[in-house]
mmCIF file of N, CA and C in Angstrom:
data_model
loop_
_atom_site.group_PDB
_atom_site.id
_atom_site.type_symbol
_atom_site.label_atom_id
_atom_site.label_comp_id
_atom_site.label_asym_id
_atom_site.label_seq_id
_atom_site.Cartn_x
_atom_site.Cartn_y
_atom_site.Cartn_z
ATOM 1 N N MET F 1 88.206 88.235 96.895
ATOM 2 C CA MET F 1 89.558 87.723 96.816
ATOM 3 C C MET F 1 90.463 88.585 97.696
ATOM 4 N N THR F 2 91.214 87.926 98.555
ATOM 5 C CA THR F 2 92.110 88.666 99.446
ATOM 6 C C THR F 2 93.326 89.167 98.663
ATOM 7 N N LEU F 3 94.043 90.071 99.279
ATOM 8 C CA LEU F 3 95.237 90.628 98.643
ATOM 9 C C LEU F 3 96.258 89.526 98.360
ATOM 10 N N LEU F 4 96.442 88.625 99.310
ATOM 11 C CA LEU F 4 97.417 87.551 99.138
ATOM 12 C C LEU F 4 97.033 86.629 97.978
ATOM 13 N N GLU F 5 95.741 86.334 97.855
ATOM 14 C CA GLU F 5 95.277 85.506 96.731
ATOM 15 C C GLU F 5 95.529 86.208 95.402
ATOM 16 N N LYS F 6 95.250 87.508 95.371
ATOM 17 C CA LYS F 6 95.460 88.289 94.150
ATOM 18 C C LYS F 6 96.951 88.328 93.803
ATOM 19 N N LEU F 7 97.791 88.506 94.812
ATOM 20 C CA LEU F 7 99.241 88.517 94.593
ATOM 21 C C LEU F 7 99.722 87.171 94.043
ATOM 22 N N ASN F 8 99.211 86.076 94.610
ATOM 23 C CA ASN F 8 99.595 84.746 94.124
ATOM 24 C C ASN F 8 99.185 84.546 92.669
ATOM 25 N N GLN F 9 97.976 84.978 92.360
ATOM 26 C CA GLN F 9 97.465 84.857 90.996
ATOM 27 C C GLN F 9 98.323 85.686 90.029
ATOM 28 N N ASP F 10 98.631 86.907 90.414
ATOM 29 C CA ASP F 10 99.438 87.783 89.554
ATOM 30 C C ASP F 10 100.882 87.295 89.459
ATOM 31 N N MET F 11 101.366 86.657 90.519
ATOM 32 C CA MET F 11 102.722 86.129 90.504
ATOM 33 C C MET F 11 102.844 85.004 89.464
ATOM 34 N N VAL F 12 101.858 84.146 89.434
ATOM 35 C CA VAL F 12 101.847 83.059 88.447
ATOM 36 C C VAL F 12 101.804 83.647 87.042
ATOM 37 N N GLN F 13 100.969 84.664 86.854
ATOM 38 C CA GLN F 13 100.856 85.304 85.537
ATOM 39 C C GLN F 13 102.176 85.963 85.137
ATOM 40 N N ALA F 14 102.833 86.611 86.079
ATOM 41 C CA ALA F 14 104.120 87.256 85.792
ATOM 42 C C ALA F 14 105.169 86.213 85.420
ATOM 43 N N MET F 15 105.121 85.048 86.073
ATOM 44 C CA MET F 15 106.056 83.970 85.723
ATOM 45 C C MET F 15 105.801 83.479 84.300
ATOM 46 N N LYS F 16 104.530 83.300 83.963
ATOM 47 C CA LYS F 16 104.176 82.838 82.618
ATOM 48 C C LYS F 16 104.619 83.841 81.566
ATOM 49 N N ASN F 17 104.480 85.126 81.901
ATOM 50 C CA ASN F 17 104.848 86.195 80.965
ATOM 51 C C ASN F 17 106.344 86.490 80.971
ATOM 52 N N LYS F 18 107.077 85.830 81.863
ATOM 53 C CA LYS F 18 108.506 86.063 82.035
ATOM 54 C C LYS F 18 108.806 87.542 82.334
ATOM 55 N N ASP F 19 107.923 88.130 83.152
ATOM 56 C CA ASP F 19 108.049 89.531 83.556
ATOM 57 C C ASP F 19 108.782 89.576 84.897
ATOM 58 N N LYS F 20 110.100 89.597 84.838
ATOM 59 C CA LYS F 20 110.930 89.511 86.043
ATOM 60 C C LYS F 20 110.752 90.709 86.963
ATOM 61 N N ASP F 21 110.567 91.881 86.395
ATOM 62 C CA ASP F 21 110.436 93.084 87.223
ATOM 63 C C ASP F 21 109.157 93.048 88.065
ATOM 64 N N THR F 22 108.041 92.739 87.423
ATOM 65 C CA THR F 22 106.774 92.650 88.155
ATOM 66 C C THR F 22 106.831 91.528 89.177
ATOM 67 N N LEU F 23 107.395 90.407 88.786
ATOM 68 C CA LEU F 23 107.535 89.263 89.675
ATOM 69 C C LEU F 23 108.323 89.640 90.933
ATOM 70 N N SER F 24 109.368 90.391 90.752
ATOM 71 C CA SER F 24 110.201 90.836 91.861
ATOM 72 C C SER F 24 109.402 91.688 92.851
ATOM 73 N N VAL F 25 108.600 92.611 92.335
ATOM 74 C CA VAL F 25 107.802 93.492 93.203
ATOM 75 C C VAL F 25 106.751 92.672 93.955
ATOM 76 N N ILE F 26 106.100 91.760 93.251
ATOM 77 C CA ILE F 26 105.064 90.931 93.889
ATOM 78 C C ILE F 26 105.671 90.067 94.989
ATOM 79 N N ARG F 27 106.818 89.491 94.721
ATOM 80 C CA ARG F 27 107.478 88.667 95.738
ATOM 81 C C ARG F 27 107.856 89.502 96.958
ATOM 82 N N MET F 28 108.305 90.717 96.714
ATOM 83 C CA MET F 28 108.678 91.611 97.809
ATOM 84 C C MET F 28 107.464 91.911 98.696
ATOM 85 N N VAL F 29 106.316 92.187 98.089
ATOM 86 C CA VAL F 29 105.109 92.486 98.858
ATOM 87 C C VAL F 29 104.658 91.241 99.624
ATOM 88 N N LYS F 30 104.685 90.106 98.960
ATOM 89 C CA LYS F 30 104.303 88.860 99.634
ATOM 90 C C LYS F 30 105.206 88.599 100.835
ATOM 91 N N ALA F 31 106.496 88.818 100.668
ATOM 92 C CA ALA F 31 107.442 88.615 101.772
ATOM 93 C C ALA F 31 107.117 89.547 102.931
ATOM 94 N N SER F 32 106.794 90.792 102.625
ATOM 95 C CA SER F 32 106.441 91.754 103.680
ATOM 96 C C SER F 32 105.196 91.297 104.438
ATOM 97 N N ILE F 33 104.211 90.800 103.701
ATOM 98 C CA ILE F 33 102.974 90.324 104.331
ATOM 99 C C ILE F 33 103.272 89.106 105.201
ATOM 100 N N GLN F 34 104.055 88.188 104.685
ATOM 101 C CA GLN F 34 104.385 86.986 105.460
ATOM 102 C C GLN F 34 105.226 87.329 106.688
ATOM 103 N N ASN F 35 106.158 88.264 106.554
ATOM 104 C CA ASN F 35 106.965 88.687 107.710
ATOM 105 C C ASN F 35 106.091 89.298 108.792
ATOM 106 N N GLU F 36 105.144 90.130 108.372
ATOM 107 C CA GLU F 36 104.238 90.767 109.339
ATOM 108 C C GLU F 36 103.360 89.710 110.011
ATOM 109 N N SER F 37 102.922 88.740 109.242
ATOM 110 C CA SER F 37 102.110 87.653 109.771
ATOM 111 C C SER F 37 102.873 86.881 110.842
ATOM 112 N N ILE F 38 104.129 86.592 110.570
ATOM 113 C CA ILE F 38 104.978 85.885 111.533
ATOM 114 C C ILE F 38 105.203 86.750 112.771
ATOM 115 N N LYS F 39 105.466 88.033 112.532
ATOM 116 C CA LYS F 39 105.722 88.964 113.636
ATOM 117 C C LYS F 39 104.522 89.057 114.572
ATOM 118 N N LEU F 40 103.319 89.069 113.983
ATOM 119 C CA LEU F 40 102.100 89.168 114.790
ATOM 120 C C LEU F 40 101.628 87.814 115.304
ATOM 121 N N GLY F 41 102.260 86.738 114.821
ATOM 122 C CA GLY F 41 101.887 85.400 115.257
ATOM 123 C C GLY F 41 100.531 84.963 114.752
ATOM 124 N N LYS F 42 100.176 85.403 113.548
ATOM 125 C CA LYS F 42 98.881 85.064 112.965
ATOM 126 C C LYS F 42 99.074 84.210 111.720
ATOM 127 N N GLU F 43 98.077 83.367 111.460
ATOM 128 C CA GLU F 43 98.083 82.562 110.239
ATOM 129 C C GLU F 43 97.761 83.445 109.035
ATOM 130 N N HIS F 44 96.708 84.261 109.198
ATOM 131 C CA HIS F 44 96.275 85.154 108.121
ATOM 132 C C HIS F 44 96.065 86.558 108.678
ATOM 133 N N LEU F 45 96.462 87.547 107.909
ATOM 134 C CA LEU F 45 96.249 88.936 108.308
ATOM 135 C C LEU F 45 94.876 89.399 107.845
ATOM 136 N N THR F 46 94.343 90.390 108.529
ATOM 137 C CA THR F 46 93.076 90.970 108.096
ATOM 138 C C THR F 46 93.334 91.832 106.865
ATOM 139 N N GLU F 47 92.277 92.172 106.187
ATOM 140 C CA GLU F 47 92.386 93.015 104.997
ATOM 141 C C GLU F 47 92.997 94.367 105.355
ATOM 142 N N ASP F 48 92.626 94.872 106.522
ATOM 143 C CA ASP F 48 93.143 96.152 106.993
ATOM 144 C C ASP F 48 94.649 96.078 107.258
ATOM 145 N N GLU F 49 95.099 94.980 107.841
ATOM 146 C CA GLU F 49 96.525 94.803 108.112
ATOM 147 C C GLU F 49 97.315 94.671 106.808
ATOM 148 N N GLU F 50 96.746 93.956 105.835
ATOM 149 C CA GLU F 50 97.403 93.826 104.530
ATOM 150 C C GLU F 50 97.514 95.189 103.856
ATOM 151 N N LEU F 51 96.450 95.963 103.971
ATOM 152 C CA LEU F 51 96.438 97.303 103.381
ATOM 153 C C LEU F 51 97.481 98.201 104.037
ATOM 154 N N THR F 52 97.658 98.061 105.339
ATOM 155 C CA THR F 52 98.667 98.836 106.059
ATOM 156 C C THR F 52 100.060 98.515 105.530
ATOM 157 N N ILE F 53 100.332 97.243 105.310
ATOM 158 C CA ILE F 53 101.641 96.815 104.794
ATOM 159 C C ILE F 53 101.849 97.363 103.386
ATOM 160 N N LEU F 54 100.820 97.254 102.566
ATOM 161 C CA LEU F 54 100.910 97.756 101.188
ATOM 162 C C LEU F 54 101.144 99.267 101.182
ATOM 163 N N SER F 55 100.456 99.975 102.051
ATOM 164 C CA SER F 55 100.632 101.429 102.159
ATOM 165 C C SER F 55 102.052 101.771 102.598
ATOM 166 N N ARG F 56 102.586 101.004 103.543
ATOM 167 C CA ARG F 56 103.940 101.233 104.031
ATOM 168 C C ARG F 56 104.958 101.033 102.900
ATOM 169 N N GLU F 57 104.783 99.964 102.133
ATOM 170 C CA GLU F 57 105.690 99.685 101.016
ATOM 171 C C GLU F 57 105.632 100.808 99.977
ATOM 172 N N LEU F 58 104.425 101.262 99.701
ATOM 173 C CA LEU F 58 104.239 102.337 98.723
ATOM 174 C C LEU F 58 104.879 103.633 99.211
ATOM 175 N N LYS F 59 104.695 103.935 100.482
ATOM 176 C CA LYS F 59 105.285 105.144 101.061
ATOM 177 C C LYS F 59 106.809 105.094 100.985
ATOM 178 N N GLN F 60 107.392 103.923 101.285
ATOM 179 C CA GLN F 60 108.845 103.776 101.211
ATOM 180 C C GLN F 60 109.337 104.041 99.791
ATOM 181 N N ARG F 61 108.617 103.515 98.812
ATOM 182 C CA ARG F 61 109.023 103.712 97.410
ATOM 183 C C ARG F 61 108.933 105.186 97.014
ATOM 184 N N LYS F 62 107.883 105.859 97.465
ATOM 185 C CA LYS F 62 107.723 107.277 97.122
ATOM 186 C C LYS F 62 108.836 108.111 97.749
ATOM 187 N N GLU F 63 109.218 107.779 98.976
ATOM 188 C CA GLU F 63 110.321 108.491 99.625
ATOM 189 C C GLU F 63 111.632 108.221 98.894
ATOM 190 N N SER F 64 111.840 106.976 98.483
ATOM 191 C CA SER F 64 113.052 106.624 97.723
ATOM 192 C C SER F 64 113.090 107.367 96.403
ATOM 193 N N LEU F 65 111.940 107.446 95.750
ATOM 194 C CA LEU F 65 111.871 108.148 94.468
ATOM 195 C C LEU F 65 112.283 109.606 94.633
ATOM 196 N N GLN F 66 111.810 110.220 95.692
ATOM 197 C CA GLN F 66 112.166 111.610 95.968
ATOM 198 C C GLN F 66 113.675 111.752 96.165
ATOM 199 N N GLU F 67 114.244 110.844 96.933
ATOM 200 C CA GLU F 67 115.686 110.873 97.196
ATOM 201 C C GLU F 67 116.489 110.672 95.909
ATOM 202 N N PHE F 68 116.115 109.674 95.120
ATOM 203 C CA PHE F 68 116.843 109.375 93.886
ATOM 204 C C PHE F 68 116.730 110.515 92.882
ATOM 205 N N THR F 69 115.545 111.105 92.795
ATOM 206 C CA THR F 69 115.335 112.203 91.861
ATOM 207 C C THR F 69 116.176 113.412 92.252
ATOM 208 N N SER F 70 116.188 113.729 93.544
ATOM 209 C CA SER F 70 116.977 114.887 93.997
ATOM 210 C C SER F 70 118.474 114.639 93.852
ATOM 211 N N ALA F 71 118.876 113.367 93.881
ATOM 212 C CA ALA F 71 120.298 113.036 93.728
ATOM 213 C C ALA F 71 120.697 112.868 92.259
ATOM 214 N N GLY F 72 119.710 112.994 91.364
ATOM 215 C CA GLY F 72 120.005 112.875 89.935
ATOM 216 C C GLY F 72 120.242 111.448 89.478
ATOM 217 N N ARG F 73 119.740 110.475 90.223
ATOM 218 C CA ARG F 73 119.911 109.060 89.865
ATOM 219 C C ARG F 73 118.694 108.587 89.070
ATOM 220 N N GLU F 74 118.639 108.968 87.808
ATOM 221 C CA GLU F 74 117.489 108.643 86.962
ATOM 222 C C GLU F 74 117.340 107.133 86.755
ATOM 223 N N ASP F 75 118.459 106.398 86.744
ATOM 224 C CA ASP F 75 118.394 104.942 86.575
ATOM 225 C C ASP F 75 117.606 104.295 87.722
ATOM 226 N N LEU F 76 117.891 104.721 88.948
ATOM 227 C CA LEU F 76 117.189 104.177 90.109
ATOM 228 C C LEU F 76 115.769 104.734 90.208
ATOM 229 N N SER F 77 115.583 105.980 89.803
ATOM 230 C CA SER F 77 114.258 106.600 89.830
ATOM 231 C C SER F 77 113.287 105.830 88.954
ATOM 232 N N GLU F 78 113.752 105.438 87.789
ATOM 233 C CA GLU F 78 112.896 104.713 86.844
ATOM 234 C C GLU F 78 112.450 103.370 87.426
ATOM 235 N N LYS F 79 113.361 102.678 88.076
ATOM 236 C CA LYS F 79 113.051 101.381 88.693
ATOM 237 C C LYS F 79 112.010 101.551 89.802
ATOM 238 N N VAL F 80 112.178 102.578 90.623
ATOM 239 C CA VAL F 80 111.252 102.813 91.728
ATOM 240 C C VAL F 80 109.886 103.249 91.203
ATOM 241 N N ARG F 81 109.853 104.031 90.125
ATOM 242 C CA ARG F 81 108.571 104.425 89.515
ATOM 243 C C ARG F 81 107.802 103.181 89.072
ATOM 244 N N PHE F 82 108.522 102.241 88.488
ATOM 245 C CA PHE F 82 107.884 100.996 88.047
ATOM 246 C C PHE F 82 107.295 100.255 89.246
ATOM 247 N N GLU F 83 108.057 100.166 90.333
ATOM 248 C CA GLU F 83 107.581 99.484 91.538
ATOM 249 C C GLU F 83 106.336 100.173 92.102
ATOM 250 N N ILE F 84 106.336 101.498 92.084
ATOM 251 C CA ILE F 84 105.178 102.263 92.563
ATOM 252 C C ILE F 84 103.952 101.932 91.719
ATOM 253 N N ASN F 85 104.123 101.878 90.395
ATOM 254 C CA ASN F 85 102.994 101.559 89.511
ATOM 255 C C ASN F 85 102.425 100.180 89.803
ATOM 256 N N VAL F 86 103.296 99.216 90.039
ATOM 257 C CA VAL F 86 102.834 97.854 90.351
ATOM 258 C C VAL F 86 102.085 97.857 91.685
ATOM 259 N N LEU F 87 102.640 98.503 92.698
ATOM 260 C CA LEU F 87 102.008 98.526 94.023
ATOM 261 C C LEU F 87 100.652 99.230 93.990
ATOM 262 N N GLU F 88 100.552 100.293 93.208
ATOM 263 C CA GLU F 88 99.299 101.053 93.156
ATOM 264 C C GLU F 88 98.151 100.228 92.583
ATOM 265 N N GLN F 89 98.470 99.210 91.806
ATOM 266 C CA GLN F 89 97.421 98.338 91.256
ATOM 267 C C GLN F 89 96.677 97.589 92.358
ATOM 268 N N TYR F 90 97.312 97.396 93.502
ATOM 269 C CA TYR F 90 96.713 96.635 94.592
ATOM 270 C C TYR F 90 96.052 97.521 95.641
ATOM 271 N N MET F 91 96.225 98.824 95.505
ATOM 272 C CA MET F 91 95.628 99.758 96.456
ATOM 273 C C MET F 91 94.164 100.009 96.092
ATOM 274 N N PRO F 92 93.329 100.294 97.097
ATOM 275 C CA PRO F 92 91.939 100.652 96.785
ATOM 276 C C PRO F 92 91.912 101.979 96.040
ATOM 277 N N GLU F 93 90.795 102.256 95.401
ATOM 278 C CA GLU F 93 90.649 103.506 94.658
ATOM 279 C C GLU F 93 90.842 104.685 95.602
ATOM 280 N N GLN F 94 91.643 105.644 95.162
ATOM 281 C CA GLN F 94 91.968 106.802 96.001
ATOM 282 C C GLN F 94 90.813 107.801 96.033
ATOM 283 N N LEU F 95 90.661 108.462 97.172
ATOM 284 C CA LEU F 95 89.631 109.485 97.327
ATOM 285 C C LEU F 95 90.033 110.738 96.559
ATOM 286 N N SER F 96 89.045 111.417 96.010
ATOM 287 C CA SER F 96 89.331 112.675 95.334
ATOM 288 C C SER F 96 89.574 113.747 96.401
ATOM 289 N N LEU F 97 90.131 114.862 95.982
ATOM 290 C CA LEU F 97 90.403 115.963 96.903
ATOM 291 C C LEU F 97 89.109 116.474 97.535
ATOM 292 N N GLU F 98 88.042 116.542 96.732
ATOM 293 C CA GLU F 98 86.747 117.010 97.242
ATOM 294 C C GLU F 98 86.218 116.055 98.314
ATOM 295 N N GLU F 99 86.311 114.745 98.047
ATOM 296 C CA GLU F 99 85.838 113.756 99.013
ATOM 297 C C GLU F 99 86.640 113.841 100.311
ATOM 298 N N LEU F 100 87.926 114.074 100.173
ATOM 299 C CA LEU F 100 88.800 114.190 101.333
ATOM 300 C C LEU F 100 88.431 115.408 102.173
ATOM 301 N N HIS F 101 88.222 116.543 101.503
ATOM 302 C CA HIS F 101 87.806 117.763 102.207
ATOM 303 C C HIS F 101 86.475 117.535 102.922
ATOM 304 N N GLU F 102 85.561 116.841 102.254
ATOM 305 C CA GLU F 102 84.244 116.575 102.833
ATOM 306 C C GLU F 102 84.366 115.718 104.101
ATOM 307 N N ILE F 103 85.180 114.687 104.050
ATOM 308 C CA ILE F 103 85.379 113.808 105.212
ATOM 309 C C ILE F 103 85.977 114.597 106.375
ATOM 310 N N VAL F 104 86.974 115.427 106.071
ATOM 311 C CA VAL F 104 87.628 116.219 107.120
ATOM 312 C C VAL F 104 86.635 117.199 107.739
ATOM 313 N N GLU F 105 85.888 117.907 106.904
ATOM 314 C CA GLU F 105 84.912 118.880 107.418
ATOM 315 C C GLU F 105 83.869 118.203 108.296
ATOM 316 N N GLN F 106 83.365 117.070 107.828
ATOM 317 C CA GLN F 106 82.357 116.339 108.592
ATOM 318 C C GLN F 106 82.920 115.876 109.939
ATOM 319 N N THR F 107 84.149 115.396 109.934
ATOM 320 C CA THR F 107 84.788 114.929 111.171
ATOM 321 C C THR F 107 85.013 116.086 112.140
ATOM 322 N N ILE F 108 85.416 117.240 111.612
ATOM 323 C CA ILE F 108 85.625 118.427 112.456
ATOM 324 C C ILE F 108 84.312 118.826 113.127
ATOM 325 N N GLN F 109 83.227 118.786 112.369
ATOM 326 C CA GLN F 109 81.916 119.125 112.941
ATOM 327 C C GLN F 109 81.500 118.117 114.010
ATOM 328 N N GLU F 110 81.676 116.826 113.713
ATOM 329 C CA GLU F 110 81.293 115.781 114.659
ATOM 330 C C GLU F 110 82.112 115.863 115.952
ATOM 331 N N ALA F 111 83.387 116.241 115.832
ATOM 332 C CA ALA F 111 84.272 116.308 116.993
ATOM 333 C C ALA F 111 84.187 117.665 117.693
ATOM 334 N N ASN F 112 83.401 118.594 117.140
ATOM 335 C CA ASN F 112 83.303 119.956 117.667
ATOM 336 C C ASN F 112 84.679 120.597 117.789
ATOM 337 N N ALA F 113 85.518 120.364 116.798
ATOM 338 C CA ALA F 113 86.880 120.898 116.804
ATOM 339 C C ALA F 113 86.852 122.356 116.355
ATOM 340 N N THR F 114 87.637 123.175 117.054
ATOM 341 C CA THR F 114 87.643 124.598 116.727
ATOM 342 C C THR F 114 89.038 125.156 116.480
ATOM 343 N N SER F 115 90.064 124.482 116.965
ATOM 344 C CA SER F 115 91.419 125.013 116.816
ATOM 345 C C SER F 115 92.420 123.876 116.640
ATOM 346 N N MET F 116 93.690 124.257 116.503
ATOM 347 C CA MET F 116 94.757 123.274 116.334
ATOM 348 C C MET F 116 94.917 122.389 117.581
ATOM 349 N N LYS F 117 94.345 122.812 118.705
ATOM 350 C CA LYS F 117 94.393 121.985 119.909
ATOM 351 C C LYS F 117 93.651 120.661 119.688
ATOM 352 N N ASP F 118 92.683 120.688 118.766
ATOM 353 C CA ASP F 118 91.861 119.508 118.479
ATOM 354 C C ASP F 118 92.424 118.672 117.335
ATOM 355 N N PHE F 119 93.632 119.016 116.868
ATOM 356 C CA PHE F 119 94.241 118.337 115.720
ATOM 357 C C PHE F 119 94.313 116.818 115.918
ATOM 358 N N GLY F 120 94.821 116.384 117.055
ATOM 359 C CA GLY F 120 94.972 114.952 117.331
ATOM 360 C C GLY F 120 93.644 114.215 117.336
ATOM 361 N N LYS F 121 92.638 114.859 117.903
ATOM 362 C CA LYS F 121 91.318 114.253 117.981
ATOM 363 C C LYS F 121 90.741 114.064 116.569
ATOM 364 N N VAL F 122 90.893 115.084 115.730
ATOM 365 C CA VAL F 122 90.372 115.024 114.363
ATOM 366 C C VAL F 122 91.135 113.984 113.542
ATOM 367 N N MET F 123 92.469 114.018 113.626
ATOM 368 C CA MET F 123 93.281 113.060 112.860
ATOM 369 C C MET F 123 92.964 111.630 113.290
ATOM 370 N N GLY F 124 92.747 111.426 114.576
ATOM 371 C CA GLY F 124 92.430 110.101 115.090
ATOM 372 C C GLY F 124 91.155 109.525 114.504
ATOM 373 N N LYS F 125 90.236 110.415 114.119
ATOM 374 C CA LYS F 125 88.974 109.963 113.530
ATOM 375 C C LYS F 125 89.039 109.909 112.005
ATOM 376 N N VAL F 126 89.846 110.778 111.398
ATOM 377 C CA VAL F 126 89.911 110.839 109.935
ATOM 378 C C VAL F 126 90.752 109.703 109.358
ATOM 379 N N ILE F 127 91.879 109.394 109.988
ATOM 380 C CA ILE F 127 92.803 108.382 109.450
ATOM 381 C C ILE F 127 92.122 107.030 109.221
ATOM 382 N N PRO F 128 91.345 106.497 110.175
ATOM 383 C CA PRO F 128 90.690 105.210 109.896
ATOM 384 C C PRO F 128 89.711 105.280 108.708
ATOM 385 N N LEU F 129 89.115 106.438 108.491
ATOM 386 C CA LEU F 129 88.164 106.593 107.380
ATOM 387 C C LEU F 129 88.864 106.665 106.023
ATOM 388 N N THR F 130 90.109 107.119 106.019
ATOM 389 C CA THR F 130 90.817 107.327 104.754
ATOM 390 C C THR F 130 91.957 106.340 104.544
ATOM 391 N N LYS F 131 92.128 105.415 105.451
ATOM 392 C CA LYS F 131 93.262 104.481 105.404
ATOM 393 C C LYS F 131 93.338 103.761 104.053
ATOM 394 N N GLY F 132 94.478 103.912 103.406
ATOM 395 C CA GLY F 132 94.707 103.265 102.123
ATOM 396 C C GLY F 132 94.056 103.973 100.955
ATOM 397 N N LYS F 133 93.185 104.938 101.250
ATOM 398 C CA LYS F 133 92.460 105.637 100.192
ATOM 399 C C LYS F 133 92.978 107.046 99.973
ATOM 400 N N ALA F 134 93.883 107.486 100.847
ATOM 401 C CA ALA F 134 94.456 108.825 100.716
ATOM 402 C C ALA F 134 95.811 108.859 101.410
ATOM 403 N N ASP F 135 96.670 109.712 100.915
ATOM 404 C CA ASP F 135 97.999 109.872 101.490
ATOM 405 C C ASP F 135 97.876 110.590 102.834
ATOM 406 N N GLY F 136 98.506 110.040 103.856
ATOM 407 C CA GLY F 136 98.422 110.604 105.202
ATOM 408 C C GLY F 136 98.908 112.034 105.295
ATOM 409 N N SER F 137 99.963 112.373 104.541
ATOM 410 C CA SER F 137 100.480 113.747 104.583
ATOM 411 C C SER F 137 99.477 114.719 103.967
ATOM 412 N N GLN F 138 98.755 114.253 102.961
ATOM 413 C CA GLN F 138 97.728 115.096 102.340
ATOM 414 C C GLN F 138 96.579 115.328 103.323
ATOM 415 N N VAL F 139 96.188 114.283 104.030
ATOM 416 C CA VAL F 139 95.125 114.395 105.034
ATOM 417 C C VAL F 139 95.553 115.389 106.111
ATOM 418 N N LYS F 140 96.802 115.284 106.556
ATOM 419 C CA LYS F 140 97.334 116.163 107.597
ATOM 420 C C LYS F 140 97.256 117.626 107.158
ATOM 421 N N LYS F 141 97.659 117.910 105.910
ATOM 422 C CA LYS F 141 97.622 119.285 105.396
ATOM 423 C C LYS F 141 96.203 119.836 105.400
ATOM 424 N N ILE F 142 95.254 119.016 104.964
ATOM 425 C CA ILE F 142 93.856 119.474 104.898
ATOM 426 C C ILE F 142 93.325 119.755 106.285
ATOM 427 N N VAL F 143 93.612 118.863 107.239
ATOM 428 C CA VAL F 143 93.143 119.074 108.621
ATOM 429 C C VAL F 143 93.756 120.352 109.186
ATOM 430 N N GLU F 144 95.041 120.563 108.934
ATOM 431 C CA GLU F 144 95.700 121.780 109.423
ATOM 432 C C GLU F 144 95.060 123.023 108.819
ATOM 433 N N GLN F 145 94.764 122.996 107.528
ATOM 434 C CA GLN F 145 94.136 124.136 106.856
ATOM 435 C C GLN F 145 92.766 124.447 107.470
ATOM 436 N N LYS F 146 91.992 123.404 107.718
ATOM 437 C CA LYS F 146 90.627 123.589 108.223
ATOM 438 C C LYS F 146 90.603 124.061 109.670
ATOM 439 N N LEU F 147 91.626 123.703 110.450
ATOM 440 C CA LEU F 147 91.625 124.064 111.870
ATOM 441 C C LEU F 147 92.302 125.408 112.158
ATOM 442 N N LYS F 148 92.938 126.011 111.179
ATOM 443 C CA LYS F 148 93.605 127.293 111.431
ATOM 444 C C LYS F 148 92.627 128.412 111.531
#
């Protein structure tokens, strides 16, 4: 089942349950996917493209949460936390820290990377392997630690 099919199914369920908050988040994600589809001139997006959009939406919410929390806006923070929880249901299972370290180490060995000069080369190979399964900033920190 594609992400769009799952979203449609969950949207119907949210309507039946009269869950306006969940419905709102699902509609927002669907709109983002449809906008990207129109922008790219495609009828259907690939699973990878859908995952990219979902990751972008999740990242935006996490950044907003940080801003609202630092500004003391607990009312808005709570709403964004809810949106994050809904979005995370559609994300693939996240890699553990150990798995992430293992992927980075293996990539460094394969690329024969020895210093921070090879950072771009390593990141270029690690990001496609971890896309949607790990936070990019976390991957960046691990690569930096391993290359120092």
